[in-house]
mmCIF file of C-alpha atoms in Angstrom:
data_model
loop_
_atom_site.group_PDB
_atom_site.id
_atom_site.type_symbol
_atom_site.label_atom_id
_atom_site.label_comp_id
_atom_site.label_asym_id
_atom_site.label_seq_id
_atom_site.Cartn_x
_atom_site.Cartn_y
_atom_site.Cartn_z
ATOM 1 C CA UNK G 163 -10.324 -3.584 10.419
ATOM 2 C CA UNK G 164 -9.835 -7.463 10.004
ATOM 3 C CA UNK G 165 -6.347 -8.911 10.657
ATOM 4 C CA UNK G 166 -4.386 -11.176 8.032
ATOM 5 C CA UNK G 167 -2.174 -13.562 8.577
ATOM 6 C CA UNK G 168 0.135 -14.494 5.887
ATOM 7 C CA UNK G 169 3.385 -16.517 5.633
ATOM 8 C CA UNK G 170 6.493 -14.797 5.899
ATOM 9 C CA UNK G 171 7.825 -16.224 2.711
ATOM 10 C CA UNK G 172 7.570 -18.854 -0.102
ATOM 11 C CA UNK G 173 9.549 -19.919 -3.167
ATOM 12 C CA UNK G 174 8.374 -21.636 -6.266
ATOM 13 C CA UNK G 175 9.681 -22.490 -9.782
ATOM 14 C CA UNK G 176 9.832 -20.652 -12.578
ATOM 15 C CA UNK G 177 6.380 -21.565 -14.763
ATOM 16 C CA UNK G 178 4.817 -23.082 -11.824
ATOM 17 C CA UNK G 179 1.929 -21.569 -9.998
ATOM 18 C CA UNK G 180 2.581 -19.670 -6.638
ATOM 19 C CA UNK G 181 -0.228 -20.266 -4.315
ATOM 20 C CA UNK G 182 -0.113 -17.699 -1.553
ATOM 21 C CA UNK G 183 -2.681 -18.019 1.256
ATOM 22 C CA UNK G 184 -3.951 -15.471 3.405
ATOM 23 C CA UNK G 185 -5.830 -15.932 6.388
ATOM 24 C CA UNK G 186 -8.535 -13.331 7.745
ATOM 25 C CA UNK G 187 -10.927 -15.395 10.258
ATOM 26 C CA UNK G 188 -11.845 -11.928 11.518
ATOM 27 C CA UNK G 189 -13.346 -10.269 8.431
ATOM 28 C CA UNK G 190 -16.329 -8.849 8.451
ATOM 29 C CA UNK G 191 -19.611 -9.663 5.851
ATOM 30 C CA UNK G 192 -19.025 -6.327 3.936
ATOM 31 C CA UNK G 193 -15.229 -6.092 3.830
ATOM 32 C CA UNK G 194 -13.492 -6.488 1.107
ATOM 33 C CA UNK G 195 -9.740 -8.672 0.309
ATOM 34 C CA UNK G 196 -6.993 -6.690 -1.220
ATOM 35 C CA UNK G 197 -3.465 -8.152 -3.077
ATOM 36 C CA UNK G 198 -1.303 -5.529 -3.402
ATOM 37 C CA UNK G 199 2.765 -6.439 -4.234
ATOM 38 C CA UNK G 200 5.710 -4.301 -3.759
ATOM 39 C CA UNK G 201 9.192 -5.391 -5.944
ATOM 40 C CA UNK G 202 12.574 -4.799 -4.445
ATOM 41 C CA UNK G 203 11.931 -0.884 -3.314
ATOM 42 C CA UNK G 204 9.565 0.265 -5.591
ATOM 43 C CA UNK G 205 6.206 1.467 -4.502
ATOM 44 C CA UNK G 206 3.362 -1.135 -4.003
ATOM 45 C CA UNK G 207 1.481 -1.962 -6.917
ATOM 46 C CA UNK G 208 -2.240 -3.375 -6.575
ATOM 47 C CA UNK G 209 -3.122 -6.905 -7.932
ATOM 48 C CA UNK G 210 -6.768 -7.821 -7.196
ATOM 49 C CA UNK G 211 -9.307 -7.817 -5.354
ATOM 50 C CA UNK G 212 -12.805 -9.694 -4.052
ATOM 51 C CA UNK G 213 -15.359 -9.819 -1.914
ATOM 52 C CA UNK G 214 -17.231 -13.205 -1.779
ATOM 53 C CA UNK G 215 -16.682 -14.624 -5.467
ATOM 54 C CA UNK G 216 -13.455 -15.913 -7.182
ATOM 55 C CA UNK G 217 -11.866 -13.385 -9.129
ATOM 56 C CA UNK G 218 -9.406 -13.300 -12.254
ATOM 57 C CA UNK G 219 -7.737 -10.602 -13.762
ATOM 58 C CA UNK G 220 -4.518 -10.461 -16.576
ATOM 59 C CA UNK G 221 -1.686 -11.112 -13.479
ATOM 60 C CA UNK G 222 -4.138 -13.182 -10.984
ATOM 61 C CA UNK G 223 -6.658 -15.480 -9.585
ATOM 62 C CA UNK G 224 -8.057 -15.022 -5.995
ATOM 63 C CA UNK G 225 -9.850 -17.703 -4.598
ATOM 64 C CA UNK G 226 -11.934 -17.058 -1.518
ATOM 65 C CA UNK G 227 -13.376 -19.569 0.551
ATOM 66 C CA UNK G 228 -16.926 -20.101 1.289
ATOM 67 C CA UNK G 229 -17.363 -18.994 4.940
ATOM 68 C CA UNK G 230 -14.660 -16.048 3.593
ATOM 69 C CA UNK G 231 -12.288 -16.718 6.671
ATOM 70 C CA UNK G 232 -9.490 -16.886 4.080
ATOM 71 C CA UNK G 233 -8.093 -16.418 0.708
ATOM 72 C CA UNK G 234 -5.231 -17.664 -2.185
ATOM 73 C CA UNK G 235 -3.561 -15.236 -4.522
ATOM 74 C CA UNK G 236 -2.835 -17.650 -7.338
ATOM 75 C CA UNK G 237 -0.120 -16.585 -10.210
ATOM 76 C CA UNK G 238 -0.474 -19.300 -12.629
ATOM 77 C CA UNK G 239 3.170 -19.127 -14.057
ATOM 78 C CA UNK G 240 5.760 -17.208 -12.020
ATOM 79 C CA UNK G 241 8.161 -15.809 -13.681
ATOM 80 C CA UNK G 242 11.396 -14.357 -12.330
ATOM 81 C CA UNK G 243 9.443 -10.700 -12.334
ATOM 82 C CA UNK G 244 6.995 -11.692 -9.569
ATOM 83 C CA UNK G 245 9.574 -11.713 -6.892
ATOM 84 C CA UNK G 246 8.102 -9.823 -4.581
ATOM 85 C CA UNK G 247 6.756 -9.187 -1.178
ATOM 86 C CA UNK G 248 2.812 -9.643 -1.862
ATOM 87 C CA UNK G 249 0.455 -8.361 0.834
ATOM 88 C CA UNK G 250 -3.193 -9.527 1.710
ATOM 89 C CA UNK G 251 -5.104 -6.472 2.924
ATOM 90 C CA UNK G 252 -9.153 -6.379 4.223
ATOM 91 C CA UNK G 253 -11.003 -3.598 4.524
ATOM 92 C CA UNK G 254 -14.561 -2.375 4.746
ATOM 93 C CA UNK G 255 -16.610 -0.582 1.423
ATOM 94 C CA UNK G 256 -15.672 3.180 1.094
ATOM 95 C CA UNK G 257 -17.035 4.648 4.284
ATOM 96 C CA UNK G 258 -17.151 8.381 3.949
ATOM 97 C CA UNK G 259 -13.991 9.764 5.890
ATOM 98 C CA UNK G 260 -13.255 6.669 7.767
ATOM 99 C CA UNK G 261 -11.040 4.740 4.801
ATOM 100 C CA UNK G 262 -7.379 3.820 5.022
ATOM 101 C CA UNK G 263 -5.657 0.570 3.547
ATOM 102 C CA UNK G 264 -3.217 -1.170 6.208
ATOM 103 C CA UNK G 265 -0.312 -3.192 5.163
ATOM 104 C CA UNK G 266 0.800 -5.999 7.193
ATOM 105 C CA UNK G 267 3.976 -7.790 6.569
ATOM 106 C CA UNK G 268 2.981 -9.704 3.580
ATOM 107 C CA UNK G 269 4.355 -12.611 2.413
ATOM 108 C CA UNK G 270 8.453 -12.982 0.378
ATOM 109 C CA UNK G 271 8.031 -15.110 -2.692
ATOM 110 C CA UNK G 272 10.951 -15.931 -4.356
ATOM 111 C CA UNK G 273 10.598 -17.780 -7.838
ATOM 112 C CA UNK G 274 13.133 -19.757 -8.869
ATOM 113 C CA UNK G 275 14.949 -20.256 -12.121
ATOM 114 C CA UNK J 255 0.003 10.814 -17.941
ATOM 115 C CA UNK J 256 2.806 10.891 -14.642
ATOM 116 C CA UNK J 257 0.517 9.028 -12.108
ATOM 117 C CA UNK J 258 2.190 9.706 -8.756
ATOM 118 C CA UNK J 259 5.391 11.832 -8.688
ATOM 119 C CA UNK J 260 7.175 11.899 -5.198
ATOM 120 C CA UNK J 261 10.084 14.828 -4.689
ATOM 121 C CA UNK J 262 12.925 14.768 -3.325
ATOM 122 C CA UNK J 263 13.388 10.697 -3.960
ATOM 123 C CA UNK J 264 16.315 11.360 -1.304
ATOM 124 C CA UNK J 265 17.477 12.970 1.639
ATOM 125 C CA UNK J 266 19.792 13.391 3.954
ATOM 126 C CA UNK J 267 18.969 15.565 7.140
ATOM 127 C CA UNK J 268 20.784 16.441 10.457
ATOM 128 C CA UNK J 269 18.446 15.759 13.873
ATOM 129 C CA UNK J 270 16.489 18.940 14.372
ATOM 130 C CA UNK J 271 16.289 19.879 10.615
ATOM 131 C CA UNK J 272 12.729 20.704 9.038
ATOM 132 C CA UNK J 273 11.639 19.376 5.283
ATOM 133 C CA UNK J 274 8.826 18.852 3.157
ATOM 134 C CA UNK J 275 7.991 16.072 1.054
ATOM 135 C CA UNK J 276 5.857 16.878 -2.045
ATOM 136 C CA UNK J 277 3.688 14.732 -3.495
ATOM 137 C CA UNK J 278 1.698 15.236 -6.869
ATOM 138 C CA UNK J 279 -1.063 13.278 -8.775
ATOM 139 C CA UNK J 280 -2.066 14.109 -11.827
ATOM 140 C CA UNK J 281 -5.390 11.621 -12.125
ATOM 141 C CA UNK J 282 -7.487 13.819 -10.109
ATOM 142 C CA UNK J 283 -8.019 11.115 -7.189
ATOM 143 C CA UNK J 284 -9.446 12.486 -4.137
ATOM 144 C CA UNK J 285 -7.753 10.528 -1.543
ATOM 145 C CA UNK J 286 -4.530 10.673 -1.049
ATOM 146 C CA UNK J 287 -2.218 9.088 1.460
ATOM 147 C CA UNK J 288 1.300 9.438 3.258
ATOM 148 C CA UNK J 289 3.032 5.975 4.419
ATOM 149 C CA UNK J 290 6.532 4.729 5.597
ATOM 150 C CA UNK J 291 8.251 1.813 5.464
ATOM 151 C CA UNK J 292 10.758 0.585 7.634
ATOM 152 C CA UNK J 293 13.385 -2.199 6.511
ATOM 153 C CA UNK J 294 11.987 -5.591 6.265
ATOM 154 C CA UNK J 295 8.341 -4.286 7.423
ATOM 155 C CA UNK J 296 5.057 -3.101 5.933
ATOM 156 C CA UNK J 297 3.781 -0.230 5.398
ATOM 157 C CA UNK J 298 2.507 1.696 7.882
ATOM 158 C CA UNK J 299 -0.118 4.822 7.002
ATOM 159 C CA UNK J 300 1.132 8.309 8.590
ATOM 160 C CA UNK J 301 -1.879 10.858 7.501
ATOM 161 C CA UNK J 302 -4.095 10.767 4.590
ATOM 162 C CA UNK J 303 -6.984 13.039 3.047
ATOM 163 C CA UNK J 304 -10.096 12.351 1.700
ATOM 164 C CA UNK J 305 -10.393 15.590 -0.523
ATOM 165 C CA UNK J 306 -8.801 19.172 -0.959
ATOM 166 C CA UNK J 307 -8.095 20.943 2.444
ATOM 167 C CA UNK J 308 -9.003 18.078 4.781
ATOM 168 C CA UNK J 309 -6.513 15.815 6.527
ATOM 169 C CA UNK J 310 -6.606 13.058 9.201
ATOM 170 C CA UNK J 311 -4.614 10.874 11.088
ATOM 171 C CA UNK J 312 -3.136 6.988 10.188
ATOM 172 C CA UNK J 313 -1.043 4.521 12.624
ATOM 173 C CA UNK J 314 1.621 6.518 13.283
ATOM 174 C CA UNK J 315 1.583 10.184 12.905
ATOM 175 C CA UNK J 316 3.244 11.504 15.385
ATOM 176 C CA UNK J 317 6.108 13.692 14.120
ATOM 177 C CA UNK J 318 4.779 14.691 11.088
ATOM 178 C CA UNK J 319 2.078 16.883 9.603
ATOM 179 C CA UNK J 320 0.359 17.495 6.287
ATOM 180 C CA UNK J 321 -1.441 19.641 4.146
ATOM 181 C CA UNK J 322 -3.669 19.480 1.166
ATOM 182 C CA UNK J 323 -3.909 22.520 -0.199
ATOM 183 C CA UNK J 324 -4.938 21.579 -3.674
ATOM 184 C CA UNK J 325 -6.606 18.327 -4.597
ATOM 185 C CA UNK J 326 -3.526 17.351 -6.823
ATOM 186 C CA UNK J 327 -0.686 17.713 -3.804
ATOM 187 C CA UNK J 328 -0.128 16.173 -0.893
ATOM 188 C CA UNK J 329 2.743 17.306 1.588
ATOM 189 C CA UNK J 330 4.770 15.931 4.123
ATOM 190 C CA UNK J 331 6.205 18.104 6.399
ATOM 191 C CA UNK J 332 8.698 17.094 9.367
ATOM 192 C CA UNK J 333 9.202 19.868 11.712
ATOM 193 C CA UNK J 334 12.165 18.686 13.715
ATOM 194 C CA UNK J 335 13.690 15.735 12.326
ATOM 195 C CA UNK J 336 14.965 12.314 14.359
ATOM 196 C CA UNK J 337 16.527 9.173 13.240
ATOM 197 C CA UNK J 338 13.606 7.135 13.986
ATOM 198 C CA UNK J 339 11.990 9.045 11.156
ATOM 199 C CA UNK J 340 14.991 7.461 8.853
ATOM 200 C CA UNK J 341 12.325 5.084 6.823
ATOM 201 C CA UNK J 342 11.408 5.282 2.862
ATOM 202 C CA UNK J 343 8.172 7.183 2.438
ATOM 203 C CA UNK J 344 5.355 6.200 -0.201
ATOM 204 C CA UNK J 345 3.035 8.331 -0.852
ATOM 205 C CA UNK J 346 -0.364 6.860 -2.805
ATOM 206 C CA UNK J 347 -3.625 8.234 -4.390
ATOM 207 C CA UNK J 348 -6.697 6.829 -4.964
ATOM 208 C CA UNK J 349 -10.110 7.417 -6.856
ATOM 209 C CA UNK J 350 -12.693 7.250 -3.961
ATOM 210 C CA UNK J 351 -16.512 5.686 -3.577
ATOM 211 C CA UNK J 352 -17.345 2.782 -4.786
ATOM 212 C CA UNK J 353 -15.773 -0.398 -3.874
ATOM 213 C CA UNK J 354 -12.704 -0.322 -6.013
ATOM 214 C CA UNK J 355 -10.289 0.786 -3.572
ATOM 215 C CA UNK J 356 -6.852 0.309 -5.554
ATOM 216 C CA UNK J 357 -4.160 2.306 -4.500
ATOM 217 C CA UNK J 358 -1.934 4.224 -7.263
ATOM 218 C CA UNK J 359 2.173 4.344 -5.519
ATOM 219 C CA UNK J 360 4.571 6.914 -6.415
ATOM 220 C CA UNK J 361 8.261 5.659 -6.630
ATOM 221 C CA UNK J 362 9.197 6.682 -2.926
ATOM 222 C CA UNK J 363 11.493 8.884 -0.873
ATOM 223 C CA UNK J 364 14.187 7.660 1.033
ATOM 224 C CA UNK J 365 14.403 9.617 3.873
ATOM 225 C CA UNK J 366 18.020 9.353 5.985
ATOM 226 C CA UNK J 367 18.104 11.396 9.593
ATOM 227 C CA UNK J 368 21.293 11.699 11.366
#
């Protein structure tokens, strides 16, 4: 599985965007980028995800660079809520028996009032 | 619709003890997965299983083992407890095939070995 590197942690302002990068200069042509988040203790909860194009959901944008080597996880207005510790996670297409997710040590963002 | 229940959400055991951790979906995923988290770290995948009655191994599984008996549980079991196994445990199902691989959490279980 490709590595990601991520910052250990970022702040922002309230209603600004967060930009979080991700770098995975490892990943392979069929593997996939993850955004998961986790707040305070709770259980991690998935964001979005991509494989060559930009994508947008209702919490995110996730822009992915042409040659794919890495990634930004943008929140377009932070609010207090999205404190969290948000994690950048590759992996390969469902593979039979051979799938797992690995966490790294994600990136802190704090938003600020 | 409960998603991904996790029992007990604590525990306190003495070194040598034995428990099980239950874990129950109700969205009739096929994979399921065990993980732990240390403080201030990531989380790290124990075992998993890809369907009913099959099992394999993650990062770190040493110390543990599982069973999936029926495609809606997945247990933990830890046969002879140690404080390095102190660590909150997630446990997370997901649909399986096709490319969305999103992960449904439970809540956790904080796991204290003395």
């Amino acid at each position: 599985d490709a590595k990601t590197t991520q910052p250990p942690s970022m702040d922002c302002a309230e209603g600004r965007a967060a930009n979080l990068p991700c770098n995975h200069s490892t990943i392979s042509g069929n593997e996939y980028v993850y955004w998961y988040r986790q707040i305070h203790s709770q259980g991690p909860q998935y964001i979005i995800h991509g494989l060559k194009n930009n994508e947008t959901n209702e919490m995110a944008s996730l822009i992915i660079t042409e040659d794919r080597k890495s990634s930004t996880l943008i929140l377009p207005h932070a609010t207090l809520r999205d404190t969290a510790v948000y994690y950048c996670i590759v992996r390969p297409p469902w593979v039979d028996s051979s799938y797992k997710l690995i966490f790294g040590s994600g990136t802190r963002l704090l938003v600020r009032p | 619709n409960a998603g991904v229940t996790q029992t007990p959400k604590f525990r306190v055991l003495k070194t040598g003890q034995s428990m099980t951790l239950l874990c129950a979906q109700d969205m009739n995923h096929e994979y399921m997965y065990w993980y732990r988290q240390d403080p201030g770290m990531g989380l790290r995948l124990i075992h998993y299983s890809v369907g009913e009655g099959t099992t394999a191994k993650g990062e770190v599984p040493d110390g543990y083992n599982v069973s999936r008996l029926k495609k809606q549980n997945f247990l933990l079991g830890l046969e002879s407890a140690a404080p390095s196994q102190t660590s909150v445990y997630f446990c997370a199902s997901s649909y399986g095939g096709g490319a969305s691989g999103e992960l449904f959490f439970g809540e956790g279980s904080r796991l204290t070995v003395l």
